[in-house]
Amino acid sequence: MSNSYLNTNYDLLPGSYLFSTIAKKIKEYQGTHENADIIRLGIGDVTTPLIPEVIKAMHKAVDEMAVKDTFRGYGPEQGYDFVREAIVRGEYTARGIEMDPDDIFVSDGSKCDVANIQELFSGDTRIAIPDPVYPVYLDSNVMAGRTGTLQADGHFSEVTYLASTAENNFQPDLPKNPVQLIYLCSPNNPTGTVLSRETLQKFVNYANETGAIILFDGAYNCYIQDETLPHSIFEIPGARTCAIEFRSFSKTAGFTGVRCAYTVIPHELSKLRAMWNRRQCTKFNGVNYVTQRAAEAIYTPEGWKQTQGVIKGYMDTAKVIRQELTAAGYTVFGGEHAPYIWWKIEGGEKSFDFFDRLLATCEVVGTPGSGFGPCGEGYFRLTAFGDHERTKIALKRIKEKL
Ligand code: MLT
């Protein structure tokens, strides 16, 4: 086969996907340390089992699949009405946000949706992304050839970066250059910080004035503890004419292995909504029935209560991480409205070097900040999704050995 047929944009990607790189490093360490007792606070993967209401709904749905009259084949590509309506009730109506179930597109993950949405835009669309942020936004645009080339400072030449750092209180400024697509993530992965209402309003106004589209990733919104902070971009006046929102059951309900999420495109964005619908109908056959019944179950009164209990458990772990690291004299951000703690590395050590040192001295794994963008250099992300008791052991090791 000739290489000239290949999408050479892939050659522009730096190394492997961040979490694959981390997994490889752990495997290498295990290869040389047979008895290693590694505590993984790296990838944000959940560890608490599915709630009983979800399990009950899944069992019932499986039984329905065994009976001719209730068996289901292909479902609607956009998701069954029962789950789209439950999402609107539980996530939007409950917060005083008007939303039409037809604006909800159920999918098998926000990762796929945030990576795929850029297909709706032309090759020369200019993008802005927060720095640091979840690497999928950038990587998917690199693959599509929209980013230019990687510069010595770690930035891609054609991308506008929205620095979100301690210096600006993690509230990025508007893009300095004209852009048509703006990615925002709140609570932010990796910093665990939340965009204020004022910041979001500023971006919504900018988008409406310039015709830009905001791609708002709210995968961690259920961890926001302060009810006055915005959970959804659609709480912001004017957002319906400029924003698309991504939400996931992965972190809300422990569905990282089950796979279910949704994307919200308001009917005010009718062209984009029609295009996404066309894309999904062509490339996607919907989420399986059992999973959609499972997702619906978190919105029953009992399901909601149980879900909040699991979220509280993770937030208790986040609190312990924050408290222990602070007590040990470290500077940390996040962890109050998100399951991620953003740990400042002292003394100018590079975040990948710190990863190696933490693994070697404490057998604790986290995620190097620079993997999320150049502004992440000098920081390290710990997840609160790990087992509570094991996380406490990790912190003890950090205090004693690092
Ligand atoms: C993370 O650790 O950032 C997430 O688990 C990645 C994801 O949600 O895909």
Short mmCIF file of C-alpha atoms and ligand atoms in Angstrom, two decimals:
data_model
loop_
_atom_site.label_atom_id
_atom_site.label_comp_id
_atom_site.label_asym_id
_atom_site.label_seq_id
_atom_site.Cartn_x
_atom_site.Cartn_y
_atom_site.Cartn_z
CA MET A 1 0.00 0.00 0.00
CA SER A 2 1.25 3.48 -0.79
CA ASN A 3 1.51 5.91 2.07
CA SER A 4 0.24 8.66 -0.21
CA TYR A 5 -3.31 7.41 0.39
CA LEU A 6 -3.06 7.99 4.13
CA ASN A 7 -4.36 10.92 6.13
CA THR A 8 -1.06 12.56 6.94
CA ASN A 9 -2.70 14.80 9.54
CA TYR A 10 -2.27 11.84 11.88
CA ASP A 11 1.49 12.39 11.62
CA LEU A 12 0.98 15.77 13.28
CA LEU A 13 -0.35 14.20 16.46
CA PRO A 14 2.16 14.20 19.27
CA GLY A 15 2.88 10.57 20.27
CA SER A 16 0.01 8.43 21.51
CA TYR A 17 -3.25 9.42 23.17
CA LEU A 18 -2.54 10.76 26.67
CA PHE A 19 -4.17 7.94 28.62
CA SER A 20 -2.61 5.27 26.40
CA THR A 21 0.81 6.79 27.15
CA ILE A 22 0.10 6.60 30.88
CA ALA A 23 -1.13 3.00 30.63
CA LYS A 24 2.06 2.08 28.79
CA LYS A 25 4.24 3.70 31.45
CA ILE A 26 2.44 1.77 34.20
CA LYS A 27 2.86 -1.49 32.32
CA GLU A 28 6.58 -0.84 31.90
CA TYR A 29 6.93 -0.15 35.62
CA GLN A 30 5.06 -3.33 36.47
CA GLY A 31 7.36 -5.24 34.12
CA THR A 32 10.35 -4.34 36.27
CA HIS A 33 8.58 -4.32 39.67
CA GLU A 34 6.82 -7.62 40.02
CA ASN A 35 5.34 -6.91 43.46
CA ALA A 36 4.31 -3.34 42.77
CA ASP A 37 1.22 -2.17 44.65
CA ILE A 38 0.20 0.67 42.36
CA ILE A 39 -2.62 3.02 43.34
CA ARG A 40 -4.19 4.47 40.21
CA LEU A 41 -5.41 8.03 40.45
CA GLY A 42 -4.72 8.68 36.78
CA ILE A 43 -7.50 8.18 34.25
CA GLY A 44 -10.86 9.39 35.53
CA ASP A 45 -12.48 5.98 35.60
CA VAL A 46 -15.23 5.23 38.10
CA THR A 47 -14.88 2.46 40.69
CA THR A 48 -18.28 2.41 42.44
CA PRO A 49 -20.70 -0.24 41.12
CA LEU A 50 -23.89 0.75 39.30
CA ILE A 51 -26.71 1.80 41.61
CA PRO A 52 -29.43 -0.80 42.43
CA GLU A 53 -32.11 1.14 40.46
CA VAL A 54 -29.97 0.92 37.32
CA ILE A 55 -29.27 -2.78 37.83
CA LYS A 56 -32.98 -3.43 38.33
CA ALA A 57 -33.85 -1.56 35.13
CA MET A 58 -31.18 -3.44 33.18
CA HIS A 59 -32.44 -6.83 34.40
CA LYS A 60 -35.99 -5.92 33.44
CA ALA A 61 -34.89 -4.74 30.01
CA VAL A 62 -32.88 -7.91 29.43
CA ASP A 63 -35.96 -9.98 30.29
CA GLU A 64 -38.00 -7.94 27.79
CA MET A 65 -35.48 -8.83 25.11
CA ALA A 66 -36.20 -12.52 25.75
CA VAL A 67 -39.91 -12.23 24.91
CA LYS A 68 -41.26 -11.89 21.37
CA ASP A 69 -43.77 -9.14 22.21
CA THR A 70 -41.26 -6.91 24.00
CA PHE A 71 -38.11 -7.71 22.03
CA ARG A 72 -36.51 -4.66 20.33
CA GLY A 73 -34.32 -4.51 17.28
CA TYR A 74 -32.90 -1.24 15.92
CA GLY A 75 -34.00 1.70 18.02
CA PRO A 76 -34.26 5.32 16.89
CA GLU A 77 -30.76 6.69 16.09
CA GLN A 78 -31.51 9.72 18.29
CA GLY A 79 -32.51 7.62 21.30
CA TYR A 80 -35.83 6.32 22.60
CA ASP A 81 -38.39 8.95 23.58
CA PHE A 82 -38.56 7.56 27.12
CA VAL A 83 -34.92 8.44 27.83
CA ARG A 84 -34.92 11.75 25.95
CA GLU A 85 -37.96 12.82 27.96
CA ALA A 86 -36.41 11.64 31.24
CA ILE A 87 -33.23 13.64 30.47
CA VAL A 88 -35.24 16.79 29.76
CA ARG A 89 -37.22 16.35 32.99
CA GLY A 90 -34.29 15.45 35.22
CA GLU A 91 -31.58 17.71 33.84
CA TYR A 92 -33.29 20.72 32.29
CA THR A 93 -36.89 21.24 33.49
CA ALA A 94 -35.67 20.59 37.05
CA ARG A 95 -33.31 23.57 36.66
CA GLY A 96 -35.88 25.82 35.04
CA ILE A 97 -34.40 25.37 31.55
CA GLU A 98 -36.81 24.82 28.71
CA MET A 99 -35.72 21.98 26.44
CA ASP A 100 -37.40 19.91 23.77
CA PRO A 101 -36.76 16.14 23.88
CA ASP A 102 -36.18 16.39 20.11
CA ASP A 103 -33.08 18.46 20.83
CA ILE A 104 -31.49 15.56 22.75
CA PHE A 105 -29.35 13.10 20.77
CA VAL A 106 -28.51 10.02 22.83
CA SER A 107 -25.16 8.42 22.04
CA ASP A 108 -22.62 5.91 23.29
CA GLY A 109 -20.30 8.51 24.76
CA SER A 110 -19.35 12.15 24.99
CA LYS A 111 -15.82 11.34 23.90
CA CYS A 112 -17.14 10.21 20.51
CA ASP A 113 -19.56 13.13 20.27
CA VAL A 114 -17.02 15.84 21.06
CA ALA A 115 -14.60 14.20 18.63
CA ASN A 116 -17.19 13.77 15.87
CA ILE A 117 -18.95 17.14 16.04
CA GLN A 118 -16.12 18.90 14.19
CA GLU A 119 -17.14 16.95 11.05
CA LEU A 120 -20.03 19.40 10.67
CA PHE A 121 -17.63 22.27 10.09
CA SER A 122 -15.46 23.13 7.11
CA GLY A 123 -11.75 22.34 7.00
CA ASP A 124 -10.73 25.98 7.37
CA THR A 125 -12.84 26.64 10.48
CA ARG A 126 -10.72 28.33 13.14
CA ILE A 127 -10.97 26.80 16.59
CA ALA A 128 -10.33 28.00 20.13
CA ILE A 129 -9.69 25.57 22.95
CA PRO A 130 -9.01 26.08 26.64
CA ASP A 131 -5.49 25.33 27.80
CA PRO A 132 -5.29 22.97 29.65
CA VAL A 133 -8.23 20.79 28.63
CA TYR A 134 -9.41 17.28 27.75
CA PRO A 135 -7.13 16.33 24.81
CA VAL A 136 -9.88 14.98 22.53
CA TYR A 137 -10.95 18.42 21.27
CA LEU A 138 -7.51 19.21 19.94
CA ASP A 139 -6.61 15.71 18.72
CA SER A 140 -9.82 15.35 16.68
CA ASN A 141 -9.16 18.69 14.98
CA VAL A 142 -5.56 17.73 14.30
CA MET A 143 -6.82 14.58 12.58
CA ALA A 144 -9.15 16.75 10.50
CA GLY A 145 -6.28 19.00 9.40
CA ARG A 146 -7.58 22.17 11.02
CA THR A 147 -4.79 23.00 13.44
CA GLY A 148 -1.61 23.75 11.48
CA THR A 149 1.59 22.32 12.87
CA LEU A 150 3.00 21.80 16.32
CA GLN A 151 5.32 24.62 17.43
CA ALA A 152 8.28 24.44 19.80
CA ASP A 153 6.14 25.97 22.58
CA GLY A 154 3.70 23.02 22.38
CA HIS A 155 0.98 25.01 20.61
CA PHE A 156 -0.45 24.25 17.17
CA SER A 157 0.07 27.17 14.80
CA GLU A 158 -3.58 27.61 13.69
CA VAL A 159 -5.29 27.05 17.06
CA THR A 160 -6.29 29.82 19.45
CA TYR A 161 -5.57 28.76 23.01
CA LEU A 162 -7.63 30.11 25.89
CA ALA A 163 -5.26 30.06 28.85
CA SER A 164 -7.10 28.86 31.96
CA THR A 165 -4.64 29.19 34.77
CA ALA A 166 -4.36 30.09 38.43
CA GLU A 167 -3.27 33.57 37.28
CA ASN A 168 -6.67 34.28 35.69
CA ASN A 169 -8.57 32.28 38.30
CA PHE A 170 -9.27 29.65 35.58
CA GLN A 171 -11.59 32.10 33.78
CA PRO A 172 -10.21 32.39 30.23
CA ASP A 173 -10.32 35.57 28.20
CA LEU A 174 -12.15 35.78 24.90
CA PRO A 175 -10.17 34.57 21.86
CA LYS A 176 -7.61 37.09 20.66
CA ASN A 177 -8.02 36.00 17.02
CA PRO A 178 -11.26 35.49 15.07
CA VAL A 179 -12.55 31.93 15.57
CA GLN A 180 -15.70 30.12 14.54
CA LEU A 181 -15.67 27.23 17.02
CA ILE A 182 -15.04 27.59 20.73
CA TYR A 183 -14.65 24.55 22.99
CA LEU A 184 -15.43 25.10 26.67
CA CYS A 185 -15.38 22.53 29.45
CA SER A 186 -16.94 23.21 32.86
CA PRO A 187 -16.25 21.85 35.39
CA ASN A 188 -12.95 21.72 33.62
CA ASN A 189 -11.08 18.54 32.99
CA PRO A 190 -8.28 18.59 34.21
CA THR A 191 -8.28 21.62 36.57
CA GLY A 192 -11.57 20.74 38.30
CA THR A 193 -12.53 24.43 38.26
CA VAL A 194 -15.86 25.88 37.17
CA LEU A 195 -16.56 28.69 34.69
CA SER A 196 -18.54 31.47 36.29
CA ARG A 197 -21.83 32.78 34.99
CA GLU A 198 -20.06 36.02 33.99
CA THR A 199 -17.41 34.15 31.98
CA LEU A 200 -20.02 32.05 30.20
CA GLN A 201 -22.15 35.11 29.44
CA LYS A 202 -19.09 36.83 27.96
CA PHE A 203 -18.50 33.84 25.64
CA VAL A 204 -22.17 33.56 24.68
CA ASN A 205 -22.31 37.27 23.83
CA TYR A 206 -19.13 36.96 21.80
CA ALA A 207 -20.46 33.94 19.91
CA ASN A 208 -23.77 35.60 19.12
CA GLU A 209 -22.05 38.76 17.97
CA THR A 210 -19.53 36.99 15.74
CA GLY A 211 -21.55 33.96 14.60
CA ALA A 212 -19.24 31.50 16.40
CA ILE A 213 -20.49 28.24 17.89
CA ILE A 214 -19.70 27.17 21.45
CA LEU A 215 -19.14 23.45 22.06
CA PHE A 216 -19.79 23.12 25.77
CA ASP A 217 -18.64 19.95 27.50
CA GLY A 218 -20.57 19.54 30.75
CA ALA A 219 -19.60 15.93 31.47
CA TYR A 220 -18.85 16.73 35.12
CA ASN A 221 -21.73 19.11 35.88
CA CYS A 222 -23.31 16.77 38.45
CA TYR A 223 -20.30 17.34 40.74
CA ILE A 224 -21.02 21.06 41.15
CA GLN A 225 -21.87 21.55 44.81
CA ASP A 226 -22.87 25.21 44.67
CA GLU A 227 -26.32 25.59 43.17
CA THR A 228 -25.61 29.18 42.13
CA LEU A 229 -22.85 28.07 39.73
CA PRO A 230 -23.98 27.32 36.16
CA HIS A 231 -24.47 23.62 35.45
CA SER A 232 -25.53 24.06 31.83
CA ILE A 233 -24.63 26.55 29.11
CA PHE A 234 -28.38 26.82 28.50
CA GLU A 235 -28.76 28.63 31.82
CA ILE A 236 -27.04 31.55 30.10
CA PRO A 237 -29.31 33.95 28.18
CA GLY A 238 -28.58 33.78 24.44
CA ALA A 239 -26.97 30.32 24.53
CA ARG A 240 -29.68 28.63 22.49
CA THR A 241 -28.62 30.48 19.35
CA CYS A 242 -24.92 29.67 19.66
CA ALA A 243 -24.25 26.61 21.82
CA ILE A 244 -24.19 22.83 21.70
CA GLU A 245 -23.91 20.94 25.00
CA PHE A 246 -22.36 17.52 25.66
CA ARG A 247 -23.37 15.49 28.69
CA SER A 248 -22.46 12.00 29.80
CA PHE A 249 -23.73 9.26 32.08
CA SER A 250 -20.13 8.03 32.49
CA LYS A 251 -19.26 10.21 35.44
CA THR A 252 -22.83 10.99 36.52
CA ALA A 253 -23.90 7.39 36.93
CA GLY A 254 -20.78 5.26 36.60
CA PHE A 255 -21.42 4.33 32.95
CA THR A 256 -17.79 4.45 31.72
CA GLY A 257 -18.10 0.77 30.82
CA VAL A 258 -21.82 0.81 30.00
CA ARG A 259 -21.54 3.72 27.52
CA CYS A 260 -24.30 6.31 27.27
CA ALA A 261 -24.27 10.07 26.78
CA TYR A 262 -26.19 12.78 24.97
CA THR A 263 -25.62 15.88 22.90
CA VAL A 264 -28.04 18.79 23.00
CA ILE A 265 -28.54 20.92 19.89
CA PRO A 266 -31.37 23.42 20.38
CA HIS A 267 -33.79 23.82 17.51
CA GLU A 268 -32.66 27.47 17.16
CA LEU A 269 -29.53 25.91 15.56
CA SER A 270 -31.73 24.13 13.06
CA LYS A 271 -29.11 23.65 10.34
CA LEU A 272 -26.53 22.12 12.72
CA ARG A 273 -29.23 20.04 14.36
CA ALA A 274 -30.31 18.65 10.98
CA MET A 275 -26.71 17.97 9.99
CA TRP A 276 -25.97 16.12 13.25
CA ASN A 277 -29.13 14.12 12.81
CA ARG A 278 -28.07 13.23 9.28
CA ARG A 279 -24.63 12.25 10.49
CA GLN A 280 -25.91 10.09 13.31
CA CYS A 281 -28.48 8.35 11.10
CA THR A 282 -25.75 7.51 8.60
CA LYS A 283 -22.95 6.53 10.97
CA PHE A 284 -24.61 5.40 14.19
CA ASN A 285 -27.35 2.92 15.00
CA GLY A 286 -28.30 4.10 18.45
CA VAL A 287 -27.50 2.97 21.97
CA ASN A 288 -28.76 -0.46 22.96
CA TYR A 289 -32.18 -0.69 24.60
CA VAL A 290 -30.93 -2.13 27.90
CA THR A 291 -28.51 0.76 28.36
CA GLN A 292 -31.15 3.38 27.58
CA ARG A 293 -33.46 1.83 30.19
CA ALA A 294 -30.52 1.95 32.61
CA ALA A 295 -29.99 5.65 31.88
CA GLU A 296 -33.70 6.37 32.33
CA ALA A 297 -33.57 4.72 35.77
CA ILE A 298 -31.33 7.37 37.29
CA TYR A 299 -34.20 9.85 36.95
CA THR A 300 -36.68 7.94 39.12
CA PRO A 301 -36.86 9.44 42.65
CA GLU A 302 -35.02 6.43 44.09
CA GLY A 303 -32.51 6.36 41.22
CA TRP A 304 -31.75 10.04 41.67
CA LYS A 305 -31.24 9.59 45.42
CA GLN A 306 -28.89 6.66 44.89
CA THR A 307 -26.99 8.54 42.17
CA GLN A 308 -26.47 11.53 44.46
CA GLY A 309 -25.12 9.13 47.10
CA VAL A 310 -22.46 7.84 44.73
CA ILE A 311 -21.53 11.39 43.68
CA LYS A 312 -21.21 12.35 47.34
CA GLY A 313 -18.85 9.41 47.88
CA TYR A 314 -16.52 10.65 45.14
CA MET A 315 -16.70 14.21 46.42
CA ASP A 316 -15.77 12.97 49.91
CA THR A 317 -12.68 11.43 48.34
CA ALA A 318 -11.94 14.72 46.52
CA LYS A 319 -12.18 16.52 49.84
CA VAL A 320 -9.70 14.15 51.49
CA ILE A 321 -7.21 14.62 48.62
CA ARG A 322 -7.51 18.40 48.84
CA GLN A 323 -7.21 18.43 52.62
CA GLU A 324 -4.28 16.05 52.85
CA LEU A 325 -2.24 17.70 50.11
CA THR A 326 -2.94 21.15 51.52
CA ALA A 327 -1.97 19.99 55.02
CA ALA A 328 1.27 18.64 53.56
CA GLY A 329 2.05 22.14 52.26
CA TYR A 330 1.12 21.69 48.60
CA THR A 331 -0.96 24.09 46.51
CA VAL A 332 -4.05 22.53 44.95
CA PHE A 333 -7.00 23.72 42.87
CA GLY A 334 -10.29 22.10 41.89
CA GLY A 335 -11.82 19.20 43.78
CA GLU A 336 -14.64 21.31 45.23
CA HIS A 337 -17.08 21.07 42.34
CA ALA A 338 -15.38 18.33 40.35
CA PRO A 339 -13.73 14.96 40.92
CA TYR A 340 -10.32 16.26 39.80
CA ILE A 341 -7.62 17.86 41.93
CA TRP A 342 -5.09 20.06 40.15
CA TRP A 343 -1.86 19.84 42.08
CA LYS A 344 0.88 22.43 41.60
CA ILE A 345 4.33 20.88 41.28
CA GLU A 346 6.93 22.85 43.21
CA GLY A 347 10.45 23.64 42.05
CA GLY A 348 9.96 23.71 38.28
CA GLU A 349 9.93 19.93 37.81
CA LYS A 350 8.29 18.85 34.55
CA SER A 351 4.98 17.07 34.99
CA PHE A 352 6.08 13.87 33.20
CA ASP A 353 9.21 13.73 35.39
CA PHE A 354 7.01 14.18 38.43
CA PHE A 355 4.84 11.30 37.17
CA ASP A 356 7.91 9.04 37.06
CA ARG A 357 9.09 10.17 40.50
CA LEU A 358 5.66 9.69 42.11
CA LEU A 359 5.40 6.23 40.61
CA ALA A 360 8.91 5.25 41.69
CA THR A 361 8.71 6.62 45.24
CA CYS A 362 5.04 6.08 46.16
CA GLU A 363 3.67 3.72 43.49
CA VAL A 364 0.92 6.26 42.92
CA VAL A 365 -0.27 7.17 39.43
CA GLY A 366 -1.71 10.51 38.38
CA THR A 367 -1.85 12.39 35.08
CA PRO A 368 0.87 14.86 34.04
CA GLY A 369 -0.60 18.30 33.48
CA SER A 370 1.28 18.95 30.25
CA GLY A 371 -0.74 16.13 28.64
CA PHE A 372 -3.69 18.52 28.70
CA GLY A 373 -1.89 21.44 27.05
CA PRO A 374 1.16 23.66 27.52
CA CYS A 375 -0.48 25.63 30.37
CA GLY A 376 -0.79 22.31 32.24
CA GLU A 377 2.99 22.07 32.57
CA GLY A 378 4.00 22.31 36.22
CA TYR A 379 0.75 20.69 37.37
CA PHE A 380 -0.46 17.17 38.04
CA ARG A 381 -4.03 15.82 38.04
CA LEU A 382 -5.34 13.38 40.63
CA THR A 383 -8.75 11.79 40.25
CA ALA A 384 -11.22 11.29 43.10
CA PHE A 385 -12.83 8.36 41.27
CA GLY A 386 -10.51 5.84 42.92
CA ASP A 387 -11.39 3.67 45.89
CA HIS A 388 -11.68 5.89 49.00
CA GLU A 389 -9.50 3.78 51.31
CA ARG A 390 -6.84 3.17 48.66
CA THR A 391 -6.75 6.90 47.93
CA LYS A 392 -6.08 7.54 51.62
CA ILE A 393 -3.17 5.09 51.47
CA ALA A 394 -1.86 6.93 48.41
CA LEU A 395 -1.95 10.21 50.30
CA LYS A 396 -0.17 8.67 53.28
CA ARG A 397 2.58 7.45 50.97
CA ILE A 398 2.83 10.89 49.36
CA LYS A 399 3.17 12.56 52.75
CA GLU A 400 5.77 10.08 53.97
CA LYS A 401 7.82 9.32 50.89
CA LEU A 402 7.66 12.04 48.27
C1 MLT B 1 -10.14 11.46 31.95
O1 MLT B 1 -9.48 10.83 32.76
O2 MLT B 1 -9.85 12.61 31.58
C2 MLT B 1 -11.35 10.83 31.40
O3 MLT B 1 -11.63 9.64 32.01
C3 MLT B 1 -11.23 10.59 30.00
C4 MLT B 1 -12.57 10.40 29.38
O4 MLT B 1 -13.59 10.72 29.97
O5 MLT B 1 -12.55 9.97 28.24
#
